[in-house]
Amino acid sequence: MPPYRPIAIPGSEITPESVYFRRRELLRLGAAGGLALAAPSFAFGATELAARPGGYDPDEQVTPEADATSYNNFYEFGTGKADPAAHSGEFQPRPWTLTVDGLAGKPAEFDLDQLLAFELEERIYRMRCVEGWSMVIPWIGFPLAALLDRVEPLGSARYVAFETVVRPEEMPGQRGVFQPLPWPYVEGLRLDEALSPLTILSLGMYGKTLPNQNGAPVRLVVPWKYGFKGIKSIVRITLTEDQPVTTWNRSAPSEYGFYANVNPEVDHPRWSQATENRIGGGGFFGSNDRPTLMFNGYGDEVADLYAGMDLKANF
Ligand SMILES: Nc1nc2c(c(=O)[nH]1)N[C@H]1C(S)=C(S)[C@@H](COP(=O)(O)O)O[C@H]1N2
Ligand SMILES: [Mo]
């Protein structure tokens, strides 16, 4: 069973003028609507989530769009959760150039139209932040593997490095007196993690192009890892032989590992990772806390990547 269902947007429907995705009924995922997702090929619909061992609530729902676009981490626009939505209005995600280079037989540059011409799919993924909150987001994107295939990785390539744009004139968090992080924001994956069919480059969410605060125009989504792996507004992807430097690991190595795998047994030094607070979705009486699952519940798909590794030492 494939882990996703193609969204089937013909390339001809995507033009520079209408960079807008067809809104789908399945975005209306609700208690009743979720049942419509029971198509056998859709592994991450609500019904499947409920059926997974280790058990998410049967009513696990897509996070309200208003929450997913107003509660963000994107330090280039400020360190508060409301800052990215409030202070990303000046950011210009078009035109855009994504350079893919390094240990590649055919390094290349991709503009937005070329990225939109990849076969786009919708993926509803559970997302988990190391801070202890989680969401369920309907992304639109394509497997990173498809992009990497295009540039023909050399046999010596073992890792993939990612880099966010630096634009102090459009990103208030990069021009303040207080610089919370070194820029550019950088991230990395091992090549086999990057080639996992679950790993996508996202160009949209909730049936639309990405809002600036969520990483327009193109960002990484790696659903079994903590959110900081999901680097936003990417301008460069580089195939490397050595393990790349990653922003949070460099800033606080004892708190944020290179692997960033969701592992409820490895506490953050200052707080537990055993449970998570699901943003939005009610919880009128009491909390929205739920147990955190190993690999964020995607173990069936990705546990093999870490066979033989000590995931407490490599967190
Ligand atoms: N460039 C950049 N990418 C980033 C961040 C950032 O500060 N800058 N924050 C990361 C963190 S900590 C999280 S939890 C996710 C949040 O993504 P979301 O706002 O789409 O939920 O983005 C990640 N990607
Ligand atoms: Mo995060």
mmCIF file of C-alpha atoms and ligand atoms in Angstrom:
data_model
loop_
_atom_site.group_PDB
_atom_site.id
_atom_site.type_symbol
_atom_site.label_atom_id
_atom_site.label_comp_id
_atom_site.label_asym_id
_atom_site.label_seq_id
_atom_site.Cartn_x
_atom_site.Cartn_y
_atom_site.Cartn_z
ATOM 1 C CA MET A 1 0.000 0.000 0.000
ATOM 2 C CA PRO A 2 1.580 3.300 -1.014
ATOM 3 C CA PRO A 3 1.891 5.774 1.868
ATOM 4 C CA TYR A 4 0.045 8.498 0.038
ATOM 5 C CA ARG A 5 -2.429 9.257 -2.700
ATOM 6 C CA PRO A 6 -1.410 11.464 -5.629
ATOM 7 C CA ILE A 7 -3.327 14.701 -5.748
ATOM 8 C CA ALA A 8 -3.419 14.600 -9.557
ATOM 9 C CA ILE A 9 -3.162 18.213 -10.584
ATOM 10 C CA PRO A 10 -2.273 18.252 -14.278
ATOM 11 C CA GLY A 11 0.786 20.415 -14.862
ATOM 12 C CA SER A 12 -1.185 22.372 -17.446
ATOM 13 C CA GLU A 13 -3.454 23.758 -14.739
ATOM 14 C CA ILE A 14 -0.580 25.383 -12.957
ATOM 15 C CA THR A 15 0.450 28.710 -14.384
ATOM 16 C CA PRO A 16 2.511 31.523 -12.914
ATOM 17 C CA GLU A 17 -0.666 33.596 -12.639
ATOM 18 C CA SER A 18 -2.760 31.018 -10.896
ATOM 19 C CA VAL A 19 -0.366 29.553 -8.408
ATOM 20 C CA TYR A 20 -3.265 28.197 -6.504
ATOM 21 C CA PHE A 21 -4.170 24.671 -5.723
ATOM 22 C CA ARG A 22 -7.513 23.074 -6.229
ATOM 23 C CA ARG A 23 -9.250 22.890 -2.933
ATOM 24 C CA ARG A 24 -10.344 19.389 -2.160
ATOM 25 C CA GLU A 25 -13.289 18.090 -0.218
ATOM 26 C CA LEU A 26 -10.968 15.970 1.847
ATOM 27 C CA LEU A 27 -9.556 19.143 3.358
ATOM 28 C CA ARG A 28 -12.882 19.363 5.121
ATOM 29 C CA LEU A 29 -11.765 16.567 7.348
ATOM 30 C CA GLY A 30 -14.104 16.332 10.251
ATOM 31 C CA ALA A 31 -15.636 13.634 12.377
ATOM 32 C CA ALA A 32 -17.927 12.696 9.509
ATOM 33 C CA GLY A 33 -15.703 13.858 6.650
ATOM 34 C CA GLY A 34 -12.875 11.726 7.900
ATOM 35 C CA LEU A 35 -14.730 8.620 6.862
ATOM 36 C CA ALA A 36 -14.593 9.770 3.280
ATOM 37 C CA LEU A 37 -10.838 9.313 3.543
ATOM 38 C CA ALA A 38 -11.158 5.607 4.066
ATOM 39 C CA ALA A 39 -9.885 5.082 0.519
ATOM 40 C CA PRO A 40 -7.576 2.117 0.923
ATOM 41 C CA SER A 41 -4.535 3.862 -0.530
ATOM 42 C CA PHE A 42 -4.663 6.776 1.889
ATOM 43 C CA ALA A 43 -2.589 5.637 4.814
ATOM 44 C CA PHE A 44 -2.783 8.821 6.841
ATOM 45 C CA GLY A 45 -6.483 9.564 6.864
ATOM 46 C CA ALA A 46 -8.249 9.878 10.177
ATOM 47 C CA THR A 47 -9.575 6.347 10.112
ATOM 48 C CA GLU A 48 -6.113 4.894 9.569
ATOM 49 C CA LEU A 49 -4.634 7.024 12.310
ATOM 50 C CA ALA A 50 -7.225 5.707 14.684
ATOM 51 C CA ALA A 51 -6.469 2.132 13.712
ATOM 52 C CA ARG A 52 -2.762 2.406 14.379
ATOM 53 C CA PRO A 53 -1.382 0.472 17.299
ATOM 54 C CA GLY A 54 -0.373 2.760 20.097
ATOM 55 C CA GLY A 55 -3.537 4.578 19.441
ATOM 56 C CA TYR A 56 -4.277 8.122 18.540
ATOM 57 C CA ASP A 57 -7.690 9.367 19.470
ATOM 58 C CA PRO A 58 -10.282 8.154 16.988
ATOM 59 C CA ASP A 59 -11.265 11.767 16.495
ATOM 60 C CA GLU A 60 -7.839 12.982 15.427
ATOM 61 C CA GLN A 61 -8.551 15.837 13.072
ATOM 62 C CA VAL A 62 -6.785 18.214 10.779
ATOM 63 C CA THR A 63 -5.683 21.283 12.711
ATOM 64 C CA PRO A 64 -7.816 24.330 11.932
ATOM 65 C CA GLU A 65 -6.106 26.368 9.227
ATOM 66 C CA ALA A 66 -6.320 29.483 11.392
ATOM 67 C CA ASP A 67 -4.192 27.792 14.068
ATOM 68 C CA ALA A 68 -1.666 26.364 11.619
ATOM 69 C CA THR A 69 -1.087 29.808 10.102
ATOM 70 C CA SER A 70 -0.988 31.867 13.298
ATOM 71 C CA TYR A 71 1.040 29.715 15.729
ATOM 72 C CA ASN A 72 4.432 29.312 14.085
ATOM 73 C CA ASN A 73 8.166 29.148 14.574
ATOM 74 C CA PHE A 74 10.102 31.157 11.999
ATOM 75 C CA TYR A 75 12.799 33.110 13.805
ATOM 76 C CA GLU A 76 13.634 35.178 10.731
ATOM 77 C CA PHE A 77 10.385 36.991 11.541
ATOM 78 C CA GLY A 78 10.757 37.009 15.325
ATOM 79 C CA THR A 79 10.896 34.530 18.179
ATOM 80 C CA GLY A 80 7.261 34.722 19.321
ATOM 81 C CA LYS A 81 4.655 32.293 18.020
ATOM 82 C CA ALA A 82 2.562 35.161 16.630
ATOM 83 C CA ASP A 83 5.526 37.000 15.065
ATOM 84 C CA PRO A 84 5.738 35.099 11.758
ATOM 85 C CA ALA A 85 2.114 35.823 10.852
ATOM 86 C CA ALA A 86 2.381 39.414 12.075
ATOM 87 C CA HIS A 87 5.751 40.329 10.545
ATOM 88 C CA SER A 88 6.127 38.389 7.295
ATOM 89 C CA GLY A 89 3.985 40.677 5.159
ATOM 90 C CA GLU A 90 6.984 42.281 3.438
ATOM 91 C CA PHE A 91 8.458 38.961 2.386
ATOM 92 C CA GLN A 92 8.476 38.332 -1.385
ATOM 93 C CA PRO A 93 8.415 34.610 -2.175
ATOM 94 C CA ARG A 94 8.225 35.262 -5.914
ATOM 95 C CA PRO A 95 10.317 35.086 -8.006
ATOM 96 C CA TRP A 96 12.383 32.343 -6.384
ATOM 97 C CA THR A 97 15.402 30.264 -7.265
ATOM 98 C CA LEU A 98 16.255 26.994 -5.541
ATOM 99 C CA THR A 99 19.814 25.867 -6.248
ATOM 100 C CA VAL A 100 20.588 22.160 -5.950
ATOM 101 C CA ASP A 101 24.323 21.506 -5.998
ATOM 102 C CA GLY A 102 27.207 19.726 -4.304
ATOM 103 C CA LEU A 103 27.965 16.090 -5.075
ATOM 104 C CA ALA A 104 25.673 15.898 -8.078
ATOM 105 C CA GLY A 105 26.294 14.900 -11.654
ATOM 106 C CA LYS A 106 23.857 17.528 -12.889
ATOM 107 C CA PRO A 107 23.584 20.409 -10.418
ATOM 108 C CA ALA A 108 20.681 22.670 -11.327
ATOM 109 C CA GLU A 109 18.612 25.693 -10.455
ATOM 110 C CA PHE A 110 14.835 25.458 -10.215
ATOM 111 C CA ASP A 111 12.429 28.364 -10.413
ATOM 112 C CA LEU A 112 8.952 28.154 -8.917
ATOM 113 C CA ASP A 113 7.282 27.008 -12.114
ATOM 114 C CA GLN A 114 9.763 24.175 -12.390
ATOM 115 C CA LEU A 115 9.054 23.164 -8.800
ATOM 116 C CA LEU A 116 5.302 23.333 -9.380
ATOM 117 C CA ALA A 117 5.727 21.094 -12.409
ATOM 118 C CA PHE A 118 6.715 18.141 -10.214
ATOM 119 C CA GLU A 119 3.852 15.746 -9.536
ATOM 120 C CA LEU A 120 2.134 17.376 -6.589
ATOM 121 C CA GLU A 121 0.356 15.332 -3.966
ATOM 122 C CA GLU A 122 -1.549 16.062 -0.827
ATOM 123 C CA ARG A 123 -0.204 14.529 2.385
ATOM 124 C CA ILE A 124 -1.959 14.864 5.695
ATOM 125 C CA TYR A 125 0.863 14.606 8.215
ATOM 126 C CA ARG A 126 1.010 14.704 11.983
ATOM 127 C CA MET A 127 3.666 17.283 12.979
ATOM 128 C CA ARG A 128 5.438 17.433 16.347
ATOM 129 C CA CYS A 129 7.529 20.319 17.754
ATOM 130 C CA VAL A 130 10.237 19.625 20.335
ATOM 131 C CA GLU A 131 8.561 22.315 22.443
ATOM 132 C CA GLY A 132 5.720 19.889 23.096
ATOM 133 C CA TRP A 133 2.945 20.893 20.710
ATOM 134 C CA SER A 134 1.646 19.131 17.629
ATOM 135 C CA MET A 135 -0.643 19.698 14.670
ATOM 136 C CA VAL A 136 -2.106 17.719 11.751
ATOM 137 C CA ILE A 137 -1.454 19.539 8.478
ATOM 138 C CA PRO A 138 -2.636 18.853 4.917
ATOM 139 C CA TRP A 139 0.512 19.630 2.932
ATOM 140 C CA ILE A 140 0.844 19.857 -0.824
ATOM 141 C CA GLY A 141 4.187 18.954 -2.277
ATOM 142 C CA PHE A 142 6.315 16.276 -3.888
ATOM 143 C CA PRO A 143 8.927 13.816 -2.684
ATOM 144 C CA LEU A 144 12.348 15.358 -2.179
ATOM 145 C CA ALA A 145 13.677 12.205 -3.852
ATOM 146 C CA ALA A 146 12.171 13.349 -7.150
ATOM 147 C CA LEU A 147 14.185 16.567 -7.020
ATOM 148 C CA LEU A 148 17.389 14.824 -5.978
ATOM 149 C CA ASP A 149 16.970 12.253 -8.774
ATOM 150 C CA ARG A 150 16.947 15.121 -11.230
ATOM 151 C CA VAL A 151 20.448 16.273 -10.244
ATOM 152 C CA GLU A 152 21.896 12.752 -10.187
ATOM 153 C CA PRO A 153 23.581 12.377 -6.784
ATOM 154 C CA LEU A 154 27.137 11.033 -6.957
ATOM 155 C CA GLY A 155 28.059 7.836 -5.142
ATOM 156 C CA SER A 156 30.058 9.875 -2.636
ATOM 157 C CA ALA A 157 26.967 11.837 -1.460
ATOM 158 C CA ARG A 158 25.890 10.755 2.040
ATOM 159 C CA TYR A 159 24.006 13.778 3.387
ATOM 160 C CA VAL A 160 21.797 16.606 2.177
ATOM 161 C CA ALA A 161 22.217 20.153 3.488
ATOM 162 C CA PHE A 162 19.464 22.798 3.322
ATOM 163 C CA GLU A 163 19.684 26.581 3.598
ATOM 164 C CA THR A 164 17.054 29.305 4.141
ATOM 165 C CA VAL A 165 17.146 32.671 2.395
ATOM 166 C CA VAL A 166 18.811 35.647 4.147
ATOM 167 C CA ARG A 167 16.902 38.873 3.542
ATOM 168 C CA PRO A 168 17.167 41.318 6.451
ATOM 169 C CA GLU A 169 15.279 43.900 4.423
ATOM 170 C CA GLU A 170 12.221 41.599 4.342
ATOM 171 C CA MET A 171 12.802 39.603 7.527
ATOM 172 C CA PRO A 172 12.633 41.719 10.701
ATOM 173 C CA GLY A 173 14.128 38.956 12.842
ATOM 174 C CA GLN A 174 17.346 39.206 10.828
ATOM 175 C CA ARG A 175 17.841 42.914 11.398
ATOM 176 C CA GLY A 176 17.100 43.384 15.073
ATOM 177 C CA VAL A 177 19.732 44.266 17.631
ATOM 178 C CA PHE A 178 19.086 40.844 19.138
ATOM 179 C CA GLN A 179 19.889 38.093 16.632
ATOM 180 C CA PRO A 180 18.412 34.917 18.081
ATOM 181 C CA LEU A 181 20.170 32.552 15.664
ATOM 182 C CA PRO A 182 23.114 32.674 13.261
ATOM 183 C CA TRP A 183 21.902 33.100 9.681
ATOM 184 C CA PRO A 184 21.237 31.492 7.350
ATOM 185 C CA TYR A 185 19.087 28.908 9.102
ATOM 186 C CA VAL A 186 20.514 25.561 7.994
ATOM 187 C CA GLU A 187 19.374 21.958 8.327
ATOM 188 C CA GLY A 188 20.419 18.533 7.131
ATOM 189 C CA LEU A 189 19.345 14.953 6.567
ATOM 190 C CA ARG A 190 21.202 11.745 5.930
ATOM 191 C CA LEU A 191 20.753 10.851 2.257
ATOM 192 C CA ASP A 192 18.579 7.825 3.017
ATOM 193 C CA GLU A 193 16.326 9.986 5.222
ATOM 194 C CA ALA A 194 16.106 12.541 2.420
ATOM 195 C CA LEU A 195 15.128 9.802 -0.036
ATOM 196 C CA SER A 196 12.374 8.378 2.203
ATOM 197 C CA PRO A 197 9.035 8.525 0.382
ATOM 198 C CA LEU A 198 7.657 10.371 3.435
ATOM 199 C CA THR A 199 10.075 13.287 3.000
ATOM 200 C CA ILE A 200 8.551 16.032 0.894
ATOM 201 C CA LEU A 201 9.248 19.506 -0.323
ATOM 202 C CA SER A 202 6.044 21.408 0.302
ATOM 203 C CA LEU A 203 4.716 24.231 -1.852
ATOM 204 C CA GLY A 204 1.305 24.526 -0.251
ATOM 205 C CA MET A 205 -1.065 23.649 2.559
ATOM 206 C CA TYR A 206 -4.852 23.582 3.006
ATOM 207 C CA GLY A 207 -5.253 23.611 -0.765
ATOM 208 C CA LYS A 208 -3.320 26.856 -1.273
ATOM 209 C CA THR A 209 0.214 28.064 -1.744
ATOM 210 C CA LEU A 210 2.205 28.331 1.465
ATOM 211 C CA PRO A 211 1.650 31.478 3.528
ATOM 212 C CA ASN A 212 4.883 33.373 4.224
ATOM 213 C CA GLN A 213 4.798 32.388 7.887
ATOM 214 C CA ASN A 214 4.715 28.692 6.987
ATOM 215 C CA GLY A 215 7.777 28.837 4.738
ATOM 216 C CA ALA A 216 6.792 30.220 1.340
ATOM 217 C CA PRO A 217 7.467 29.374 -1.348
ATOM 218 C CA VAL A 218 9.112 26.010 -0.616
ATOM 219 C CA ARG A 219 9.904 24.182 2.623
ATOM 220 C CA LEU A 220 10.905 20.771 3.896
ATOM 221 C CA VAL A 221 8.445 18.442 5.674
ATOM 222 C CA VAL A 222 9.807 15.383 7.527
ATOM 223 C CA PRO A 223 6.901 14.032 9.572
ATOM 224 C CA TRP A 224 8.794 11.632 11.852
ATOM 225 C CA LYS A 225 11.180 14.330 13.102
ATOM 226 C CA TYR A 226 10.811 17.321 15.383
ATOM 227 C CA GLY A 227 9.602 20.461 13.637
ATOM 228 C CA PHE A 228 12.919 22.269 13.562
ATOM 229 C CA LYS A 229 14.028 19.910 10.761
ATOM 230 C CA GLY A 230 11.301 21.443 8.592
ATOM 231 C CA ILE A 231 13.421 24.268 7.222
ATOM 232 C CA LYS A 232 11.464 27.037 5.511
ATOM 233 C CA SER A 233 11.938 29.294 2.474
ATOM 234 C CA ILE A 234 14.750 27.139 1.078
ATOM 235 C CA VAL A 235 17.215 28.629 -1.443
ATOM 236 C CA ARG A 236 19.866 25.918 -1.528
ATOM 237 C CA ILE A 237 20.035 22.139 -1.241
ATOM 238 C CA THR A 238 23.532 20.638 -1.292
ATOM 239 C CA LEU A 239 24.589 17.006 -1.489
ATOM 240 C CA THR A 240 27.550 16.465 0.835
ATOM 241 C CA GLU A 241 29.871 13.761 2.030
ATOM 242 C CA ASP A 242 30.073 15.026 5.621
ATOM 243 C CA GLN A 243 27.243 15.523 8.097
ATOM 244 C CA PRO A 244 26.023 19.110 7.670
ATOM 245 C CA VAL A 245 25.879 21.677 10.441
ATOM 246 C CA THR A 246 22.307 22.283 11.615
ATOM 247 C CA THR A 247 21.124 25.496 13.240
ATOM 248 C CA TRP A 248 19.615 24.213 16.470
ATOM 249 C CA ASN A 249 22.281 21.589 16.990
ATOM 250 C CA ARG A 250 24.951 24.279 16.672
ATOM 251 C CA SER A 251 23.082 26.642 19.002
ATOM 252 C CA ALA A 252 22.348 24.112 21.748
ATOM 253 C CA PRO A 253 23.911 20.705 21.032
ATOM 254 C CA SER A 254 22.784 19.132 24.306
ATOM 255 C CA GLU A 255 19.162 20.063 23.574
ATOM 256 C CA TYR A 256 18.780 19.443 19.836
ATOM 257 C CA GLY A 257 20.433 16.552 18.050
ATOM 258 C CA PHE A 258 21.204 16.189 14.354
ATOM 259 C CA TYR A 259 18.677 13.386 13.972
ATOM 260 C CA ALA A 260 15.798 15.190 15.677
ATOM 261 C CA ASN A 261 13.792 11.981 15.650
ATOM 262 C CA VAL A 262 10.624 12.121 17.663
ATOM 263 C CA ASN A 263 11.523 9.809 20.537
ATOM 264 C CA PRO A 264 9.309 10.155 23.603
ATOM 265 C CA GLU A 265 11.930 8.314 25.650
ATOM 266 C CA VAL A 266 14.543 11.020 25.192
ATOM 267 C CA ASP A 267 13.573 14.045 27.220
ATOM 268 C CA HIS A 268 14.647 17.515 26.260
ATOM 269 C CA PRO A 269 17.075 18.426 29.074
ATOM 270 C CA ARG A 270 14.598 20.974 30.403
ATOM 271 C CA TRP A 271 11.292 19.166 29.863
ATOM 272 C CA SER A 272 9.679 15.810 29.063
ATOM 273 C CA GLN A 273 8.824 14.612 25.541
ATOM 274 C CA ALA A 274 6.348 11.964 26.717
ATOM 275 C CA THR A 275 3.226 13.890 25.782
ATOM 276 C CA GLU A 276 2.237 16.609 23.370
ATOM 277 C CA ASN A 277 -0.396 19.293 23.246
ATOM 278 C CA ARG A 278 -2.472 19.156 20.073
ATOM 279 C CA ILE A 279 -3.053 22.725 18.938
ATOM 280 C CA GLY A 280 -6.684 23.626 18.205
ATOM 281 C CA GLY A 281 -9.443 21.088 17.982
ATOM 282 C CA GLY A 282 -11.453 21.761 21.065
ATOM 283 C CA GLY A 283 -10.334 20.529 24.445
ATOM 284 C CA PHE A 284 -12.857 22.657 26.257
ATOM 285 C CA PHE A 285 -12.692 20.522 29.365
ATOM 286 C CA GLY A 286 -9.150 19.789 30.375
ATOM 287 C CA SER A 287 -6.147 19.579 28.131
ATOM 288 C CA ASN A 288 -5.492 18.448 24.606
ATOM 289 C CA ASP A 289 -2.537 16.374 25.727
ATOM 290 C CA ARG A 290 -1.892 13.017 24.155
ATOM 291 C CA PRO A 291 0.984 10.557 24.387
ATOM 292 C CA THR A 292 3.770 11.118 21.894
ATOM 293 C CA LEU A 293 4.497 8.138 19.673
ATOM 294 C CA MET A 294 7.938 6.908 18.631
ATOM 295 C CA PHE A 295 8.835 8.427 15.254
ATOM 296 C CA ASN A 296 5.663 10.475 15.652
ATOM 297 C CA GLY A 297 3.690 7.349 14.714
ATOM 298 C CA TYR A 298 5.564 6.762 11.425
ATOM 299 C CA GLY A 299 7.733 3.917 12.722
ATOM 300 C CA ASP A 300 6.371 1.389 10.245
ATOM 301 C CA GLU A 301 7.715 3.549 7.451
ATOM 302 C CA VAL A 302 11.012 4.780 8.883
ATOM 303 C CA ALA A 303 12.259 2.609 11.772
ATOM 304 C CA ASP A 304 14.421 0.582 9.359
ATOM 305 C CA LEU A 305 16.483 3.688 8.613
ATOM 306 C CA TYR A 306 17.800 3.549 12.180
ATOM 307 C CA ALA A 307 18.325 -0.182 12.620
ATOM 308 C CA GLY A 308 21.319 -0.729 14.857
ATOM 309 C CA MET A 309 21.563 2.911 15.947
ATOM 310 C CA ASP A 310 21.274 3.958 19.572
ATOM 311 C CA LEU A 311 18.479 6.494 19.334
ATOM 312 C CA LYS A 312 19.158 7.777 22.836
ATOM 313 C CA ALA A 313 22.707 8.725 21.916
ATOM 314 C CA ASN A 314 21.718 9.828 18.387
ATOM 315 C CA PHE A 315 18.734 11.978 19.308
HETATM 316 N N1 LIG B 1 14.087 29.032 8.307
HETATM 317 C C1 LIG B 1 13.478 28.550 9.399
HETATM 318 N N2 LIG B 1 12.848 27.369 9.313
HETATM 319 C C2 LIG B 1 12.228 26.872 10.412
HETATM 320 C C3 LIG B 1 12.256 27.559 11.656
HETATM 321 C C4 LIG B 1 12.921 28.813 11.700
HETATM 322 O O1 LIG B 1 12.994 29.497 12.729
HETATM 323 N N3 LIG B 1 13.514 29.280 10.551
HETATM 324 N N4 LIG B 1 11.652 26.994 12.776
HETATM 325 C C5 LIG B 1 11.485 25.525 12.770
HETATM 326 C C6 LIG B 1 10.646 25.033 13.876
HETATM 327 S S1 LIG B 1 11.347 25.053 15.427
HETATM 328 C C7 LIG B 1 9.399 24.502 13.683
HETATM 329 S S2 LIG B 1 8.533 23.788 14.960
HETATM 330 C C8 LIG B 1 8.757 24.544 12.344
HETATM 331 C C9 LIG B 1 7.386 25.169 12.479
HETATM 332 O O2 LIG B 1 6.749 25.136 11.231
HETATM 333 P P1 LIG B 1 5.251 25.680 11.105
HETATM 334 O O3 LIG B 1 5.288 27.120 11.461
HETATM 335 O O4 LIG B 1 4.868 25.450 9.693
HETATM 336 O O5 LIG B 1 4.427 24.895 12.062
HETATM 337 O O6 LIG B 1 9.526 25.294 11.401
HETATM 338 C C10 LIG B 1 10.915 25.034 11.437
HETATM 339 N N5 LIG B 1 11.566 25.670 10.313
HETATM 340 MO MO MO B 2 10.003 23.601 16.733
#
